[in-house]
Amino acid sequence: MDYKDLVLKYGNGLMSKTQYESIAETLQPLCPCNLLVFGLGEDSNLWHNLNMEGNTVFLEDDEGWISKFKDYSFNVQHVQYHTYVKDFWPPDPTKINEESIKLDLPQTILDKKWDFIIVDAPLGHQPPRPFNGPGRVSSIYTASLLIKENGIVVIDDYKRPVEKTFSNFYFGTDNILKTVEGKVTIFKT
């Protein structure tokens, strides 16, 4: 199935059709590949089906989301975050203790170099909304360690100051392939 058809069928999450199509258009030529997705959601079927013959792993901290997908054939790994988004406000990556934000992941995840990583979790609300959730600093940092050379990293909610600051720090503004509707940014490492 073409990526546009898959977006129509499975692009039911919090991104726009244009954002899903842009990510899918970038991902499809690499498939089958090693795809790592931070977060389960209404769009998980899209990533799973685009990379049907590849190795797709979802990392999720919310037990509720995990239970929603227990009947699917997805490879879901439970992950625990030990951060709070308010601790990274105002965002300044030069003041980070990277050992404290590194995720404790199974060796099977750590030993693999990932072709494509989507950072769409965990919850990371920040001003003007009230601070809520662990934030995505750990996901962004961990993605920077796991992505292979010339791999692709997608950051959702890039318009938020924490995501933008830490993504730019770990992946570099020179490596931005495109930003879609100010919300989703695609980096080539």
One Martini backbone bead per residue (centre of mass of N, CA, C, O) as a GRO file, in nm:
protein
  189
    1MET     BB    1   0.097   0.036   0.021
    2ASP     BB    2   0.073   0.353   0.007
    3TYR     BB    3   0.142   0.612   0.214
    4LYS     BB    4  -0.123   0.770   0.160
    5ASP     BB    5  -0.314   0.537   0.231
    6LEU     BB    6  -0.208   0.494   0.520
    7VAL     BB    7  -0.276   0.775   0.623
    8LEU     BB    8  -0.582   0.755   0.577
    9LYS     BB    9  -0.617   0.497   0.763
   10TYR     BB   10  -0.387   0.574   1.026
   11GLY     BB   11  -0.393   0.904   1.058
   12ASN     BB   12  -0.529   0.952   1.392
   13GLY     BB   13  -0.381   1.158   1.539
   14LEU     BB   14  -0.216   1.476   1.633
   15MET     BB   15  -0.165   1.503   1.341
   16SER     BB   16  -0.147   1.598   1.035
   17LYS     BB   17  -0.163   1.496   0.720
   18THR     BB   18   0.096   1.644   0.632
   19GLN     BB   19   0.279   1.530   0.854
   20TYR     BB   20   0.242   1.232   0.792
   21GLU     BB   21   0.331   1.242   0.494
   22SER     BB   22   0.619   1.343   0.544
   23ILE     BB   23   0.715   1.107   0.711
   24ALA     BB   24   0.631   0.873   0.519
   25GLU     BB   25   0.799   0.972   0.274
   26THR     BB   26   1.072   0.932   0.431
   27LEU     BB   27   1.037   0.629   0.523
   28GLN     BB   28   0.958   0.435   0.284
   29PRO     BB   29   1.243   0.408   0.131
   30LEU     BB   30   1.370   0.248   0.397
   31CYS     BB   31   1.189   0.017   0.360
   32PRO     BB   32   1.310  -0.193   0.541
   33CYS     BB   33   1.367  -0.123   0.897
   34ASN     BB   34   1.488   0.049   1.179
   35LEU     BB   35   1.220   0.130   1.405
   36LEU     BB   36   1.180   0.396   1.642
   37VAL     BB   37   0.916   0.459   1.892
   38PHE     BB   38   0.812   0.724   2.088
   39GLY     BB   39   0.520   0.596   2.131
   40LEU     BB   40   0.182   0.548   2.165
   41GLY     BB   41  -0.101   0.549   1.925
   42GLU     BB   42  -0.326   0.620   1.675
   43ASP     BB   43  -0.051   0.594   1.472
   44SER     BB   44   0.090   0.308   1.500
   45ASN     BB   45  -0.018   0.163   1.245
   46LEU     BB   46   0.138   0.328   1.044
   47TRP     BB   47   0.429   0.245   1.123
   48HIS     BB   48   0.389  -0.060   1.111
   49ASN     BB   49   0.289  -0.072   0.804
   50LEU     BB   50   0.530   0.068   0.666
   51ASN     BB   51   0.727  -0.157   0.838
   52MET     BB   52   0.638  -0.462   0.808
   53GLU     BB   53   0.937  -0.601   0.731
   54GLY     BB   54   1.050  -0.478   0.976
   55ASN     BB   55   1.185  -0.313   1.271
   56THR     BB   56   0.946  -0.240   1.523
   57VAL     BB   57   0.964  -0.010   1.805
   58PHE     BB   58   0.795   0.060   2.111
   59LEU     BB   59   0.803   0.329   2.347
   60GLU     BB   60   0.638   0.308   2.676
   61ASP     BB   61   0.497   0.453   2.986
   62ASP     BB   62   0.190   0.394   2.944
   63GLU     BB   63  -0.019   0.149   3.049
   64GLY     BB   64  -0.276   0.226   2.893
   65TRP     BB   65  -0.153   0.208   2.610
   66ILE     BB   66  -0.049  -0.078   2.627
   67SER     BB   67  -0.331  -0.214   2.672
   68LYS     BB   68  -0.453  -0.122   2.393
   69PHE     BB   69  -0.205  -0.313   2.240
   70LYS     BB   70  -0.211  -0.625   2.334
   71ASP     BB   71  -0.349  -0.744   2.048
   72TYR     BB   72  -0.102  -0.674   1.905
   73SER     BB   73   0.203  -0.721   1.699
   74PHE     BB   74   0.368  -0.545   1.877
   75ASN     BB   75   0.672  -0.396   1.980
   76VAL     BB   76   0.664  -0.340   2.329
   77GLN     BB   77   0.830  -0.114   2.550
   78HIS     BB   78   0.883  -0.046   2.868
   79VAL     BB   79   0.922   0.285   3.007
   80GLN     BB   80   1.115   0.495   3.232
   81TYR     BB   81   1.087   0.809   3.371
   82HIS     BB   82   1.309   1.067   3.559
   83THR     BB   83   1.150   1.321   3.465
   84TYR     BB   84   1.081   1.684   3.440
   85VAL     BB   85   1.000   1.945   3.251
   86LYS     BB   86   1.050   2.173   3.469
   87ASP     BB   87   1.369   2.105   3.492
   88PHE     BB   88   1.400   2.247   3.178
   89TRP     BB   89   1.338   2.535   3.306
   90PRO     BB   90   1.492   2.675   3.115
   91PRO     BB   91   1.629   2.583   2.826
   92ASP     BB   92   1.961   2.404   2.891
   93PRO     BB   93   2.196   2.182   2.771
   94THR     BB   94   2.460   2.274   2.939
   95LYS     BB   95   2.298   2.169   3.228
   96ILE     BB   96   2.335   1.863   3.171
   97ASN     BB   97   2.299   1.532   3.296
   98GLU     BB   98   2.322   1.266   3.094
   99GLU     BB   99   2.303   1.028   3.293
  100SER     BB  100   2.013   1.121   3.411
  101ILE     BB  101   1.859   1.096   3.106
  102LYS     BB  102   1.916   0.817   3.055
  103LEU     BB  103   1.786   0.533   2.937
  104ASP     BB  104   1.655   0.223   3.045
  105LEU     BB  105   1.738  -0.027   2.821
  106PRO     BB  106   1.741  -0.278   2.636
  107GLN     BB  107   1.995  -0.431   2.471
  108THR     BB  108   1.838  -0.466   2.199
  109ILE     BB  109   1.829  -0.155   2.162
  110LEU     BB  110   2.130  -0.061   2.216
  111ASP     BB  111   2.269  -0.255   1.985
  112LYS     BB  112   2.116  -0.082   1.785
  113LYS     BB  113   2.097   0.076   1.476
  114TRP     BB  114   1.893   0.331   1.378
  115ASP     BB  115   1.729   0.461   1.096
  116PHE     BB  116   1.452   0.540   1.256
  117ILE     BB  117   1.316   0.814   1.458
  118ILE     BB  118   1.037   0.871   1.680
  119VAL     BB  119   0.946   1.164   1.871
  120ASP     BB  120   0.624   1.120   2.074
  121ALA     BB  121   0.763   1.098   2.366
  122PRO     BB  122   0.648   1.211   2.624
  123LEU     BB  123   0.495   1.403   2.811
  124GLY     BB  124   0.545   1.790   2.760
  125HIS     BB  125   0.422   2.021   2.895
  126GLN     BB  126   0.430   2.384   2.851
  127PRO     BB  127   0.455   2.687   2.820
  128PRO     BB  128   0.143   2.807   2.869
  129ARG     BB  129   0.113   2.555   2.995
  130PRO     BB  130   0.117   2.337   3.220
  131PHE     BB  131   0.314   2.143   3.368
  132ASN     BB  132   0.364   1.808   3.213
  133GLY     BB  133   0.553   1.561   3.269
  134PRO     BB  134   0.871   1.444   3.161
  135GLY     BB  135   0.941   1.484   2.886
  136ARG     BB  136   1.186   1.476   2.591
  137VAL     BB  137   1.487   1.468   2.669
  138SER     BB  138   1.544   1.162   2.690
  139SER     BB  139   1.454   1.090   2.404
  140ILE     BB  140   1.645   1.273   2.249
  141TYR     BB  141   1.910   1.173   2.364
  142THR     BB  142   1.872   0.871   2.299
  143ALA     BB  143   1.844   0.909   1.995
  144SER     BB  144   2.136   1.021   1.957
  145LEU     BB  145   2.265   0.735   2.037
  146LEU     BB  146   2.090   0.533   1.827
  147ILE     BB  147   2.150   0.664   1.573
  148LYS     BB  148   2.256   0.645   1.273
  149GLU     BB  149   2.436   0.718   1.028
  150ASN     BB  150   2.214   0.879   0.823
  151GLY     BB  151   1.976   0.918   0.986
  152ILE     BB  152   1.637   0.954   1.116
  153VAL     BB  153   1.475   1.229   1.294
  154VAL     BB  154   1.167   1.277   1.468
  155ILE     BB  155   1.001   1.577   1.589
  156ASP     BB  156   0.752   1.633   1.797
  157ASP     BB  157   0.678   1.944   1.907
  158TYR     BB  158   0.904   2.161   1.813
  159LYS     BB  159   0.769   2.436   1.912
  160ARG     BB  160   0.868   2.364   2.171
  161PRO     BB  161   1.127   2.469   2.358
  162VAL     BB  162   1.251   2.199   2.452
  163GLU     BB  163   1.252   2.044   2.184
  164LYS     BB  164   1.408   2.251   2.019
  165THR     BB  165   1.666   2.288   2.188
  166PHE     BB  166   1.752   1.981   2.210
  167SER     BB  167   1.748   1.909   1.912
  168ASN     BB  168   1.952   2.118   1.816
  169PHE     BB  169   2.182   2.018   1.999
  170TYR     BB  170   2.185   1.698   1.907
  171PHE     BB  171   2.141   1.755   1.569
  172GLY     BB  172   2.128   2.021   1.433
  173THR     BB  173   2.033   2.269   1.216
  174ASP     BB  174   2.193   2.155   0.961
  175ASN     BB  175   2.002   1.871   0.982
  176ILE     BB  176   1.756   1.993   0.859
  177LEU     BB  177   1.519   1.900   0.629
  178LYS     BB  178   1.232   1.962   0.787
  179THR     BB  179   0.943   2.167   0.850
  180VAL     BB  180   0.605   2.102   0.966
  181GLU     BB  181   0.399   2.340   1.058
  182GLY     BB  182   0.604   2.391   1.314
  183LYS     BB  183   0.590   2.081   1.458
  184VAL     BB  184   0.764   1.908   1.253
  185THR     BB  185   1.095   1.757   1.265
  186ILE     BB  186   1.356   1.668   1.028
  187PHE     BB  187   1.645   1.471   1.070
  188LYS     BB  188   1.985   1.435   0.955
  189THR     BB  189   2.278   1.267   1.081
   0.00000   0.00000   0.00000
